[in-house]
GROMACS .gro file of C-alpha atoms in nm:
model
  448
    1UNK     CA    1  -5.296  -5.998  12.816
    2UNK     CA    2  -5.147  -5.645  12.810
    3UNK     CA    3  -4.822  -5.630  13.004
    4UNK     CA    4  -4.698  -5.302  13.157
    5UNK     CA    5  -4.358  -5.228  13.309
    6UNK     CA    6  -4.230  -4.935  13.516
    7UNK     CA    7  -3.912  -4.863  13.708
    8UNK     CA    8  -3.805  -4.658  14.007
    9UNK     CA    9  -3.602  -4.640  14.325
   10UNK     CA   10  -3.919  -4.619  14.538
   11UNK     CA   11  -3.731  -4.477  14.833
   12UNK     CA   12  -3.950  -4.371  15.126
   13UNK     CA   13  -4.258  -4.490  14.933
   14UNK     CA   14  -4.508  -4.203  14.916
   15UNK     CA   15  -4.838  -4.101  14.758
   16UNK     CA   16  -4.669  -4.003  14.432
   17UNK     CA   17  -4.537  -4.357  14.393
   18UNK     CA   18  -4.879  -4.500  14.479
   19UNK     CA   19  -5.052  -4.283  14.220
   20UNK     CA   20  -4.809  -4.379  13.945
   21UNK     CA   21  -4.832  -4.751  14.024
   22UNK     CA   22  -5.212  -4.733  14.030
   23UNK     CA   23  -5.227  -4.560  13.692
   24UNK     CA   24  -4.969  -4.797  13.544
   25UNK     CA   25  -5.171  -5.096  13.663
   26UNK     CA   26  -5.482  -4.947  13.503
   27UNK     CA   27  -5.317  -4.942  13.160
   28UNK     CA   28  -5.299  -5.321  13.132
   29UNK     CA   29  -5.361  -5.660  13.285
   30UNK     CA   30  -5.019  -5.739  13.436
   31UNK     CA   31  -4.775  -5.495  13.598
   32UNK     CA   32  -4.403  -5.560  13.629
   33UNK     CA   33  -4.219  -5.319  13.861
   34UNK     CA   34  -3.842  -5.276  13.841
   35UNK     CA   35  -3.676  -5.161  14.165
   36UNK     CA   36  -3.322  -5.029  14.139
   37UNK     CA   37  -3.052  -5.215  14.330
   38UNK     CA   38  -2.837  -5.038  14.590
   39UNK     CA   39  -2.525  -5.073  14.374
   40UNK     CA   40  -2.702  -4.939  14.063
   41UNK     CA   41  -2.825  -4.636  14.256
   42UNK     CA   42  -2.470  -4.561  14.372
   43UNK     CA   43  -2.330  -4.604  14.021
   44UNK     CA   44  -2.581  -4.343  13.898
   45UNK     CA   45  -2.477  -4.100  14.171
   46UNK     CA   46  -2.782  -4.153  14.396
   47UNK     CA   47  -2.592  -4.161  14.724
   48UNK     CA   48  -2.872  -4.049  14.954
   49UNK     CA   49  -3.119  -4.336  14.921
   50UNK     CA   50  -3.268  -4.395  15.266
   51UNK     CA   51  -3.408  -4.750  15.239
   52UNK     CA   52  -3.211  -5.052  15.116
   53UNK     CA   53  -3.333  -5.255  14.820
   54UNK     CA   54  -3.502  -5.522  15.032
   55UNK     CA   55  -3.702  -5.260  15.221
   56UNK     CA   56  -3.798  -5.088  14.895
   57UNK     CA   57  -3.911  -5.415  14.734
   58UNK     CA   58  -4.126  -5.496  15.037
   59UNK     CA   59  -4.282  -5.149  15.024
   60UNK     CA   60  -4.375  -5.191  14.656
   61UNK     CA   61  -4.510  -5.540  14.724
   62UNK     CA   62  -4.727  -5.405  15.006
   63UNK     CA   63  -4.908  -5.167  14.766
   64UNK     CA   64  -5.073  -5.465  14.597
   65UNK     CA   65  -5.032  -5.313  14.250
   66UNK     CA   66  -4.731  -5.515  14.131
   67UNK     CA   67  -4.791  -5.858  13.980
   68UNK     CA   68  -4.416  -5.912  13.956
   69UNK     CA   69  -4.116  -5.727  14.102
   70UNK     CA   70  -3.771  -5.739  13.945
   71UNK     CA   71  -3.438  -5.577  14.033
   72UNK     CA   72  -3.282  -5.322  13.795
   73UNK     CA   73  -2.907  -5.363  13.818
   74UNK     CA   74  -2.740  -5.227  13.504
   75UNK     CA   75  -2.758  -4.969  13.227
   76UNK     CA   76  -2.952  -5.102  12.927
   77UNK     CA   77  -3.154  -5.351  13.130
   78UNK     CA   78  -3.486  -5.191  13.030
   79UNK     CA   79  -3.448  -5.310  12.670
   80UNK     CA   80  -3.361  -5.660  12.789
   81UNK     CA   81  -3.657  -5.670  13.029
   82UNK     CA   82  -3.908  -5.545  12.773
   83UNK     CA   83  -3.814  -5.827  12.539
   84UNK     CA   84  -3.772  -6.089  12.812
   85UNK     CA   85  -4.113  -6.028  12.973
   86UNK     CA   86  -4.305  -5.953  12.651
   87UNK     CA   87  -4.392  -5.598  12.758
   88UNK     CA   88  -4.651  -5.395  12.566
   89UNK     CA   89  -4.632  -5.062  12.754
   90UNK     CA   90  -4.343  -4.889  12.932
   91UNK     CA   91  -4.458  -4.635  13.192
   92UNK     CA   92  -4.257  -4.365  13.370
   93UNK     CA   93  -4.322  -4.029  13.540
   94UNK     CA   94  -4.358  -3.714  13.330
   95UNK     CA   95  -4.042  -3.566  13.486
   96UNK     CA   96  -3.860  -3.804  13.248
   97UNK     CA   97  -4.050  -3.678  12.943
   98UNK     CA   98  -3.868  -3.769  12.621
   99UNK     CA   99  -3.575  -3.948  12.786
  100UNK     CA  100  -3.709  -4.296  12.716
  101UNK     CA  101  -3.838  -4.242  12.364
  102UNK     CA  102  -3.570  -4.480  12.242
  103UNK     CA  103  -3.780  -4.763  12.389
  104UNK     CA  104  -4.059  -4.694  12.135
  105UNK     CA  105  -3.878  -4.933  11.905
  106UNK     CA  106  -3.973  -5.211  12.145
  107UNK     CA  107  -4.309  -5.111  12.298
  108UNK     CA  108  -4.545  -4.821  12.363
  109UNK     CA  109  -4.401  -4.553  12.592
  110UNK     CA  110  -4.630  -4.357  12.827
  111UNK     CA  111  -4.527  -4.064  13.048
  112UNK     CA  112  -4.770  -4.027  13.339
  113UNK     CA  113  -4.818  -3.695  13.523
  114UNK     CA  114  -4.627  -3.686  13.851
  115UNK     CA  115  -4.795  -3.596  14.178
  116UNK     CA  116  -4.707  -3.239  14.267
  117UNK     CA  117  -4.584  -3.145  14.612
  118UNK     CA  118  -4.430  -3.477  14.713
  119UNK     CA  119  -4.104  -3.656  14.629
  120UNK     CA  120  -3.850  -3.884  14.794
  121UNK     CA  121  -3.599  -3.599  14.785
  122UNK     CA  122  -3.836  -3.376  14.982
  123UNK     CA  123  -3.910  -3.648  15.235
  124UNK     CA  124  -3.540  -3.721  15.286
  125UNK     CA  125  -3.473  -3.351  15.338
  126UNK     CA  126  -3.750  -3.334  15.599
  127UNK     CA  127  -3.634  -3.646  15.783
  128UNK     CA  128  -3.259  -3.577  15.797
  129UNK     CA  129  -3.094  -3.350  16.051
  130UNK     CA  130  -2.848  -3.126  15.867
  131UNK     CA  131  -2.488  -3.139  15.987
  132UNK     CA  132  -2.305  -2.806  15.984
  133UNK     CA  133  -1.955  -2.879  15.860
  134UNK     CA  134  -1.639  -2.669  15.877
  135UNK     CA  135  -1.336  -2.705  15.654
  136UNK     CA  136  -0.987  -2.673  15.803
  137UNK     CA  137  -0.760  -2.572  15.517
  138UNK     CA  138  -0.824  -2.399  15.185
  139UNK     CA  139  -0.587  -2.578  14.947
  140UNK     CA  140  -0.636  -2.816  14.657
  141UNK     CA  141  -0.823  -3.087  14.851
  142UNK     CA  142  -1.053  -2.838  15.024
  143UNK     CA  143  -1.157  -2.698  14.686
  144UNK     CA  144  -1.233  -3.045  14.554
  145UNK     CA  145  -1.416  -3.135  14.872
  146UNK     CA  146  -1.659  -2.845  14.873
  147UNK     CA  147  -1.763  -2.909  14.513
  148UNK     CA  148  -1.843  -3.271  14.605
  149UNK     CA  149  -2.054  -3.180  14.908
  150UNK     CA  150  -2.351  -3.076  14.694
  151UNK     CA  151  -2.404  -3.442  14.602
  152UNK     CA  152  -2.463  -3.551  14.963
  153UNK     CA  153  -2.772  -3.468  15.167
  154UNK     CA  154  -2.774  -3.414  15.541
  155UNK     CA  155  -2.490  -3.163  15.557
  156UNK     CA  156  -2.382  -2.816  15.452
  157UNK     CA  157  -2.046  -2.638  15.465
  158UNK     CA  158  -2.098  -2.340  15.694
  159UNK     CA  159  -1.745  -2.229  15.787
  160UNK     CA  160  -1.385  -2.239  15.670
  161UNK     CA  161  -1.053  -2.186  15.852
  162UNK     CA  162  -0.707  -2.084  15.741
  163UNK     CA  163  -0.435  -1.928  15.961
  164UNK     CA  164  -0.421  -1.656  15.695
  165UNK     CA  165  -0.759  -1.482  15.718
  166UNK     CA  166  -0.732  -1.341  15.367
  167UNK     CA  167  -0.703  -1.696  15.231
  168UNK     CA  168  -1.007  -1.806  15.432
  169UNK     CA  169  -1.203  -1.502  15.315
  170UNK     CA  170  -1.116  -1.563  14.949
  171UNK     CA  171  -1.226  -1.926  14.980
  172UNK     CA  172  -1.550  -1.832  15.158
  173UNK     CA  173  -1.641  -1.574  14.894
  174UNK     CA  174  -1.565  -1.807  14.603
  175UNK     CA  175  -1.764  -2.100  14.741
  176UNK     CA  176  -2.039  -1.906  14.922
  177UNK     CA  177  -1.941  -2.023  15.272
  178UNK     CA  178  -2.109  -1.824  15.548
  179UNK     CA  179  -1.822  -1.790  15.797
  180UNK     CA  180  -1.443  -1.766  15.766
  181UNK     CA  181  -1.189  -1.767  16.049
  182UNK     CA  182  -0.817  -1.758  16.122
  183UNK     CA  183  -0.875  -1.895  16.474
  184UNK     CA  184  -0.966  -2.263  16.462
  185UNK     CA  185  -1.149  -2.246  16.795
  186UNK     CA  186  -1.385  -1.985  16.651
  187UNK     CA  187  -1.471  -2.228  16.371
  188UNK     CA  188  -1.521  -2.517  16.612
  189UNK     CA  189  -1.777  -2.317  16.809
  190UNK     CA  190  -2.014  -2.285  16.511
  191UNK     CA  191  -2.000  -2.631  16.344
  192UNK     CA  192  -2.101  -2.990  16.420
  193UNK     CA  193  -1.817  -3.160  16.235
  194UNK     CA  194  -1.496  -3.079  16.049
  195UNK     CA  195  -1.309  -3.191  15.739
  196UNK     CA  196  -0.934  -3.150  15.782
  197UNK     CA  197  -0.738  -3.082  15.462
  198UNK     CA  198  -0.429  -2.919  15.608
  199UNK     CA  199  -0.059  -3.023  15.580
  200UNK     CA  200   0.027  -3.365  15.725
  201UNK     CA  201   0.212  -3.245  16.033
  202UNK     CA  202  -0.086  -3.037  16.149
  203UNK     CA  203  -0.339  -3.323  16.143
  204UNK     CA  204  -0.279  -3.447  16.496
  205UNK     CA  205  -0.329  -3.108  16.664
  206UNK     CA  206  -0.638  -3.019  16.460
  207UNK     CA  207  -0.801  -3.360  16.512
  208UNK     CA  208  -0.739  -3.354  16.886
  209UNK     CA  209  -0.867  -3.000  16.925
  210UNK     CA  210  -1.182  -3.078  16.726
  211UNK     CA  211  -1.255  -3.391  16.930
  212UNK     CA  212  -1.203  -3.203  17.257
  213UNK     CA  213  -1.458  -2.949  17.130
  214UNK     CA  214  -1.700  -3.240  17.075
  215UNK     CA  215  -1.686  -3.237  16.693
  216UNK     CA  216  -1.689  -3.529  16.451
  217UNK     CA  217  -1.381  -3.544  16.228
  218UNK     CA  218  -1.314  -3.649  15.870
  219UNK     CA  219  -0.940  -3.613  15.804
  220UNK     CA  220  -0.745  -3.638  15.481
  221UNK     CA  221  -0.488  -3.912  15.429
  222UNK     CA  222  -0.257  -3.987  15.593
  223UNK     CA  223  -0.448  -3.946  15.919
  224UNK     CA  224  -0.131  -3.903  16.127
  225UNK     CA  225   0.226  -4.031  16.102
  226UNK     CA  226   0.266  -4.206  16.439
  227UNK     CA  227   0.081  -4.507  16.580
  228UNK     CA  228   0.079  -4.355  16.929
  229UNK     CA  229  -0.104  -4.049  16.791
  230UNK     CA  230  -0.353  -4.262  16.597
  231UNK     CA  231  -0.436  -4.474  16.903
  232UNK     CA  232  -0.472  -4.166  17.122
  233UNK     CA  233  -0.707  -3.994  16.879
  234UNK     CA  234  -0.927  -4.297  16.809
  235UNK     CA  235  -0.958  -4.364  17.183
  236UNK     CA  236  -1.047  -4.000  17.245
  237UNK     CA  237  -1.313  -4.011  16.973
  238UNK     CA  238  -1.466  -4.329  17.116
  239UNK     CA  239  -1.466  -4.191  17.469
  240UNK     CA  240  -1.663  -3.890  17.348
  241UNK     CA  241  -1.891  -4.094  17.118
  242UNK     CA  242  -1.762  -3.908  16.813
  243UNK     CA  243  -1.685  -4.020  16.459
  244UNK     CA  244  -1.321  -4.006  16.350
  245UNK     CA  245  -1.281  -4.124  15.990
  246UNK     CA  246  -0.977  -4.128  15.762
  247UNK     CA  247  -1.074  -3.987  15.422
  248UNK     CA  248  -0.952  -4.268  15.195
  249UNK     CA  249  -1.197  -4.217  14.907
  250UNK     CA  250  -1.113  -4.543  14.730
  251UNK     CA  251  -1.205  -4.745  15.039
  252UNK     CA  252  -1.560  -4.609  15.023
  253UNK     CA  253  -1.620  -4.636  14.648
  254UNK     CA  254  -1.877  -4.887  14.513
  255UNK     CA  255  -1.646  -5.048  14.257
  256UNK     CA  256  -1.364  -5.111  14.506
  257UNK     CA  257  -1.604  -5.268  14.754
  258UNK     CA  258  -1.753  -5.493  14.486
  259UNK     CA  259  -1.403  -5.601  14.384
  260UNK     CA  260  -1.322  -5.676  14.747
  261UNK     CA  261  -1.635  -5.888  14.791
  262UNK     CA  262  -1.559  -6.085  14.475
  263UNK     CA  263  -1.201  -6.157  14.580
  264UNK     CA  264  -1.305  -6.248  14.936
  265UNK     CA  265  -1.567  -6.488  14.794
  266UNK     CA  266  -1.287  -6.688  14.629
  267UNK     CA  267  -1.333  -6.612  14.257
  268UNK     CA  268  -0.954  -6.613  14.207
  269UNK     CA  269  -0.884  -6.872  14.477
  270UNK     CA  270  -0.646  -6.794  14.761
  271UNK     CA  271  -0.476  -6.456  14.729
  272UNK     CA  272  -0.099  -6.503  14.720
  273UNK     CA  273   0.035  -6.170  14.595
  274UNK     CA  274  -0.082  -5.809  14.569
  275UNK     CA  275   0.106  -5.542  14.374
  276UNK     CA  276  -0.017  -5.181  14.402
  277UNK     CA  277   0.153  -4.881  14.245
  278UNK     CA  278   0.090  -4.508  14.237
  279UNK     CA  279   0.298  -4.223  14.102
  280UNK     CA  280   0.273  -3.859  14.001
  281UNK     CA  281   0.567  -3.651  13.883
  282UNK     CA  282   0.616  -3.338  14.094
  283UNK     CA  283   0.865  -3.061  14.032
  284UNK     CA  284   0.967  -2.736  14.198
  285UNK     CA  285   0.943  -2.585  14.545
  286UNK     CA  286   0.630  -2.767  14.664
  287UNK     CA  287   0.516  -2.918  14.993
  288UNK     CA  288   0.525  -3.272  14.849
  289UNK     CA  289   0.904  -3.243  14.808
  290UNK     CA  290   0.972  -3.057  15.135
  291UNK     CA  291   1.134  -3.276  15.401
  292UNK     CA  292   1.039  -3.022  15.670
  293UNK     CA  293   0.670  -3.076  15.586
  294UNK     CA  294   0.691  -3.458  15.582
  295UNK     CA  295   0.702  -3.465  15.204
  296UNK     CA  296   0.801  -3.767  15.001
  297UNK     CA  297   0.651  -4.057  14.811
  298UNK     CA  298   0.573  -4.264  15.120
  299UNK     CA  299   0.381  -3.998  15.308
  300UNK     CA  300   0.213  -3.856  14.998
  301UNK     CA  301   0.119  -4.167  14.803
  302UNK     CA  302   0.122  -4.482  15.017
  303UNK     CA  303  -0.220  -4.458  15.184
  304UNK     CA  304  -0.422  -4.599  14.891
  305UNK     CA  305  -0.183  -4.885  14.803
  306UNK     CA  306  -0.146  -4.980  15.170
  307UNK     CA  307  -0.523  -4.970  15.215
  308UNK     CA  308  -0.567  -5.219  14.930
  309UNK     CA  309  -0.316  -5.459  15.081
  310UNK     CA  310  -0.456  -5.434  15.433
  311UNK     CA  311  -0.813  -5.491  15.308
  312UNK     CA  312  -0.706  -5.797  15.106
  313UNK     CA  313  -0.452  -5.960  15.340
  314UNK     CA  314  -0.544  -5.818  15.681
  315UNK     CA  315  -0.350  -5.637  15.949
  316UNK     CA  316  -0.117  -5.915  16.070
  317UNK     CA  317   0.183  -5.879  15.841
  318UNK     CA  318   0.508  -6.052  15.939
  319UNK     CA  319   0.781  -5.820  15.810
  320UNK     CA  320   0.852  -5.504  15.612
  321UNK     CA  321   1.132  -5.379  15.390
  322UNK     CA  322   1.172  -5.067  15.176
  323UNK     CA  323   1.395  -4.947  14.893
  324UNK     CA  324   1.412  -4.572  14.821
  325UNK     CA  325   1.575  -4.316  14.598
  326UNK     CA  326   1.637  -3.999  14.800
  327UNK     CA  327   1.674  -3.644  14.664
  328UNK     CA  328   1.705  -3.338  14.887
  329UNK     CA  329   1.601  -3.536  15.192
  330UNK     CA  330   1.280  -3.688  15.054
  331UNK     CA  331   1.208  -4.018  14.882
  332UNK     CA  332   1.118  -3.951  14.518
  333UNK     CA  333   1.075  -4.328  14.473
  334UNK     CA  334   0.997  -4.603  14.720
  335UNK     CA  335   0.926  -4.972  14.679
  336UNK     CA  336   0.791  -5.148  14.985
  337UNK     CA  337   0.757  -5.521  15.053
  338UNK     CA  338   0.496  -5.634  15.307
  339UNK     CA  339   0.500  -6.006  15.381
  340UNK     CA  340   0.237  -6.226  15.544
  341UNK     CA  341   0.236  -6.589  15.655
  342UNK     CA  342   0.007  -6.673  15.362
  343UNK     CA  343   0.131  -6.433  15.094
  344UNK     CA  344   0.332  -6.131  14.994
  345UNK     CA  345   0.261  -5.781  14.867
  346UNK     CA  346   0.438  -5.475  14.737
  347UNK     CA  347   0.383  -5.105  14.685
  348UNK     CA  348   0.564  -4.895  14.424
  349UNK     CA  349   0.549  -4.518  14.471
  350UNK     CA  350   0.700  -4.226  14.285
  351UNK     CA  351   0.707  -3.849  14.296
  352UNK     CA  352   1.018  -3.838  14.077
  353UNK     CA  353   0.984  -4.175  13.905
  354UNK     CA  354   0.688  -4.271  13.686
  355UNK     CA  355   0.529  -4.615  13.705
  356UNK     CA  356   0.221  -4.781  13.555
  357UNK     CA  357  -0.019  -4.716  13.844
  358UNK     CA  358  -0.216  -5.040  13.835
  359UNK     CA  359  -0.324  -5.301  14.089
  360UNK     CA  360  -0.272  -5.675  14.038
  361UNK     CA  361  -0.417  -5.932  14.279
  362UNK     CA  362  -0.281  -6.282  14.210
  363UNK     CA  363  -0.461  -6.594  14.326
  364UNK     CA  364  -0.441  -6.971  14.290
  365UNK     CA  365  -0.726  -6.979  14.033
  366UNK     CA  366  -0.681  -6.647  13.853
  367UNK     CA  367  -0.598  -6.280  13.901
  368UNK     CA  368  -0.760  -5.938  13.912
  369UNK     CA  369  -0.622  -5.652  13.705
  370UNK     CA  370  -0.728  -5.297  13.789
  371UNK     CA  371  -0.573  -5.065  13.528
  372UNK     CA  372  -0.424  -4.724  13.604
  373UNK     CA  373  -0.543  -4.520  13.781
  374UNK     CA  374  -0.663  -4.811  13.993
  375UNK     CA  375  -0.741  -4.593  14.297
  376UNK     CA  376  -1.016  -4.424  14.091
  377UNK     CA  377  -1.173  -4.766  14.051
  378UNK     CA  378  -1.419  -4.774  13.761
  379UNK     CA  379  -1.313  -5.088  13.574
  380UNK     CA  380  -1.143  -5.417  13.652
  381UNK     CA  381  -1.097  -5.758  13.496
  382UNK     CA  382  -1.090  -6.105  13.645
  383UNK     CA  383  -0.865  -6.324  13.431
  384UNK     CA  384  -0.815  -6.700  13.422
  385UNK     CA  385  -0.598  -6.957  13.246
  386UNK     CA  386  -0.901  -7.028  13.025
  387UNK     CA  387  -0.960  -6.687  12.868
  388UNK     CA  388  -1.320  -6.780  12.788
  389UNK     CA  389  -1.391  -6.744  13.160
  390UNK     CA  390  -1.255  -6.390  13.186
  391UNK     CA  391  -1.495  -6.122  13.312
  392UNK     CA  392  -1.492  -5.743  13.287
  393UNK     CA  393  -1.663  -5.510  13.532
  394UNK     CA  394  -1.750  -5.148  13.456
  395UNK     CA  395  -1.859  -4.876  13.700
  396UNK     CA  396  -1.913  -4.502  13.701
  397UNK     CA  397  -1.660  -4.313  13.916
  398UNK     CA  398  -1.858  -4.008  14.026
  399UNK     CA  399  -1.678  -3.673  14.013
  400UNK     CA  400  -1.368  -3.654  14.231
  401UNK     CA  401  -1.488  -3.952  14.435
  402UNK     CA  402  -1.484  -3.754  14.759
  403UNK     CA  403  -1.864  -3.783  14.776
  404UNK     CA  404  -1.820  -4.149  14.875
  405UNK     CA  405  -1.622  -4.066  15.188
  406UNK     CA  406  -1.852  -3.771  15.268
  407UNK     CA  407  -2.158  -3.995  15.239
  408UNK     CA  408  -2.004  -4.253  15.472
  409UNK     CA  409  -1.901  -3.985  15.722
  410UNK     CA  410  -2.245  -3.821  15.737
  411UNK     CA  411  -2.419  -4.160  15.754
  412UNK     CA  412  -2.201  -4.261  16.048
  413UNK     CA  413  -2.289  -3.942  16.234
  414UNK     CA  414  -2.663  -3.969  16.168
  415UNK     CA  415  -2.675  -4.342  16.248
  416UNK     CA  416  -2.451  -4.319  16.555
  417UNK     CA  417  -2.189  -4.556  16.407
  418UNK     CA  418  -1.837  -4.498  16.537
  419UNK     CA  419  -1.679  -4.755  16.305
  420UNK     CA  420  -1.689  -4.814  15.929
  421UNK     CA  421  -1.631  -5.167  15.804
  422UNK     CA  422  -1.495  -5.012  15.482
  423UNK     CA  423  -1.194  -4.874  15.671
  424UNK     CA  424  -1.193  -4.935  16.043
  425UNK     CA  425  -0.978  -4.801  16.325
  426UNK     CA  426  -0.742  -5.101  16.335
  427UNK     CA  427  -0.681  -5.092  15.960
  428UNK     CA  428  -0.619  -4.717  15.966
  429UNK     CA  429  -0.375  -4.751  16.255
  430UNK     CA  430  -0.182  -5.033  16.085
  431UNK     CA  431  -0.143  -4.815  15.776
  432UNK     CA  432  -0.006  -4.541  16.000
  433UNK     CA  433   0.231  -4.794  16.156
  434UNK     CA  434   0.376  -4.897  15.821
  435UNK     CA  435   0.435  -4.533  15.727
  436UNK     CA  436   0.598  -4.473  16.067
  437UNK     CA  437   0.818  -4.779  16.026
  438UNK     CA  438   0.941  -4.639  15.696
  439UNK     CA  439   1.007  -4.294  15.845
  440UNK     CA  440   1.210  -4.449  16.127
  441UNK     CA  441   1.451  -4.566  15.856
  442UNK     CA  442   1.575  -4.892  16.004
  443UNK     CA  443   1.394  -5.104  15.742
  444UNK     CA  444   1.496  -4.893  15.443
  445UNK     CA  445   1.775  -4.945  15.193
  446UNK     CA  446   1.878  -4.633  15.000
  447UNK     CA  447   1.923  -4.674  14.625
  448UNK     CA  448   2.233  -4.500  14.485
   0.00000   0.00000   0.00000
């Protein structure tokens, strides 16, 4: 018996897939088809897959060509599968010519001609309504954001706004954006949605104006600095059937969500303690150190650590306390303690004090260590008393990571979802509340 194997995503199964499967089947007596898992697709940067893995497996099964269907879930699996299933011939489309020659050590490799004029990418492009997106702000985050947009289908950046028209024009020319404005209402008239990357204290006004214009909003962290403002904006978005999403990139990354699922499933027992730290040393006359622009470690750095704690412990904390070192009216270091009935947690933040920048989740059976920079989650370990049971998990963090939040935002718009389970309204508002509690000052002890 001659065994043949081939692999693919098989998204929106089309005639090209059918032709390749038919030819692959004709090369032998038994065809094994590997279908990529959802997590493996995301790790490889394929963020626009339309059908989930179960739907794609059923579509391949319905063709009648596959004698056996397996799931491809990790890099290097092809070599394992070829040896495990006793494969004689590996088959792939000619658009991969030469890239799998390393498999010739294990079996015959055949590149079959692809069907011209049809592809999953083309079909996705035809089936997706394109969202015209405007960027409010032209600073560091806006520049990172626009470079990440090319990795997400279903949207295009069509306009940019800055109160200084020359800044908006420079940005538009550099990144080939069609329109630039120094009047935000002019921008809102020509787009379907906005990404807000402006200074913290401007978020509330820009979000509210965009929602009143009927536009979906993706806003940089922190969303706002007052619970009353967060509640007002989320209620306004819901009343108008619009998406309002806080752009916490870590919350939407594949590795973080896998870590969360593992911990929630009990692999380290009951979670008792979470320690999250984040620091970056900043010097000079910059916004991050300007008290008049809501600068400081808490407003600049706390969103990711607080997100991790809220996702692991929930929103019903019992008490808060903070310890800060203040220079020129801003906290250059803050340690926060957030207690729960069933555990405790802490955040350590620094703009003028350097710390390790890792995440440790302690449980009754073991603990999770996410090394620095943990918020760019690409690797973590689960450790036990018996070191033989320890496990390491590796992931690819794609680019700046903003593509994860962009993908979620566009998917919510296209699917009509007003809430994301990865970071929902209640969680976002509780994070805002903790930041507000710190800013009020009554729970803070100043370090001398």
